[in-house]
Amino acid sequence: MEPKIGDKMKVSPQLTALPDWIDGEVIDVEHNPFMGLIISIKDKLGRIFFGQSRFFIAL
């Protein structure tokens, strides 16, 4: 299932280089022909993380 803007997701420490999974809200979903599905989330501190969908899980 493809995420929609406003959905809640977690992003992997493999992408963020932080010690824990980060919760956030989806702010953009892009279909990139080279990288596949790219998801952008914004956390409660205002940080934005984006990357391939394999680094994200739905809450």
mmCIF file of C-alpha atoms in Angstrom:
data_model
loop_
_atom_site.group_PDB
_atom_site.id
_atom_site.type_symbol
_atom_site.label_atom_id
_atom_site.label_comp_id
_atom_site.label_asym_id
_atom_site.label_seq_id
_atom_site.Cartn_x
_atom_site.Cartn_y
_atom_site.Cartn_z
ATOM 1 C CA MET A 1 0.000 0.000 0.000
ATOM 2 C CA GLU A 2 1.388 3.377 -1.005
ATOM 3 C CA PRO A 3 1.535 6.030 1.728
ATOM 4 C CA LYS A 4 -0.410 9.272 1.386
ATOM 5 C CA ILE A 5 0.434 12.764 2.595
ATOM 6 C CA GLY A 6 -0.524 13.001 6.261
ATOM 7 C CA ASP A 7 0.080 9.308 7.048
ATOM 8 C CA LYS A 8 2.239 8.490 10.083
ATOM 9 C CA MET A 9 5.420 6.487 9.429
ATOM 10 C CA LYS A 10 8.721 5.549 11.041
ATOM 11 C CA VAL A 11 12.086 5.946 9.332
ATOM 12 C CA SER A 12 14.975 3.535 9.859
ATOM 13 C CA PRO A 13 18.216 4.420 11.653
ATOM 14 C CA GLN A 14 19.996 3.145 8.514
ATOM 15 C CA LEU A 15 18.734 6.244 6.706
ATOM 16 C CA THR A 16 18.920 8.806 9.523
ATOM 17 C CA ALA A 17 22.206 7.679 11.157
ATOM 18 C CA LEU A 18 20.452 8.210 14.507
ATOM 19 C CA PRO A 19 20.253 5.474 17.184
ATOM 20 C CA ASP A 20 16.449 4.954 17.067
ATOM 21 C CA TRP A 21 13.575 4.826 14.610
ATOM 22 C CA ILE A 22 12.044 8.310 14.104
ATOM 23 C CA ASP A 23 8.268 8.885 13.914
ATOM 24 C CA GLY A 24 6.968 11.442 11.474
ATOM 25 C CA GLU A 25 4.232 12.551 9.121
ATOM 26 C CA VAL A 26 4.452 12.010 5.377
ATOM 27 C CA ILE A 27 4.867 15.342 3.584
ATOM 28 C CA ASP A 28 5.710 14.076 0.063
ATOM 29 C CA VAL A 29 5.575 10.885 -2.009
ATOM 30 C CA GLU A 30 7.498 10.771 -5.292
ATOM 31 C CA HIS A 31 7.717 8.145 -8.022
ATOM 32 C CA ASN A 32 11.347 8.405 -9.114
ATOM 33 C CA PRO A 33 12.119 6.373 -12.276
ATOM 34 C CA PHE A 34 15.648 5.571 -11.040
ATOM 35 C CA MET A 35 15.215 5.139 -7.279
ATOM 36 C CA GLY A 36 11.615 3.904 -7.045
ATOM 37 C CA LEU A 37 9.172 5.250 -4.478
ATOM 38 C CA ILE A 38 10.697 8.118 -2.450
ATOM 39 C CA ILE A 39 9.016 9.124 0.824
ATOM 40 C CA SER A 40 9.608 12.354 2.773
ATOM 41 C CA ILE A 41 8.565 12.704 6.419
ATOM 42 C CA LYS A 42 8.761 15.527 8.941
ATOM 43 C CA ASP A 43 9.231 14.707 12.627
ATOM 44 C CA LYS A 44 7.969 16.621 15.670
ATOM 45 C CA LEU A 45 11.257 18.562 15.862
ATOM 46 C CA GLY A 46 10.783 19.823 12.299
ATOM 47 C CA ARG A 47 13.510 17.628 10.784
ATOM 48 C CA ILE A 48 12.822 16.235 7.321
ATOM 49 C CA PHE A 49 13.990 12.772 6.270
ATOM 50 C CA PHE A 50 13.560 11.299 2.809
ATOM 51 C CA GLY A 51 14.621 8.168 1.000
ATOM 52 C CA GLN A 52 13.516 4.948 -0.631
ATOM 53 C CA SER A 53 10.369 3.344 0.738
ATOM 54 C CA ARG A 54 12.364 0.331 2.037
ATOM 55 C CA PHE A 55 13.610 2.534 4.912
ATOM 56 C CA PHE A 56 10.084 3.365 6.136
ATOM 57 C CA ILE A 57 7.334 1.474 7.973
ATOM 58 C CA ALA A 58 3.752 2.546 8.617
ATOM 59 C CA LEU A 59 2.559 3.185 12.174
#
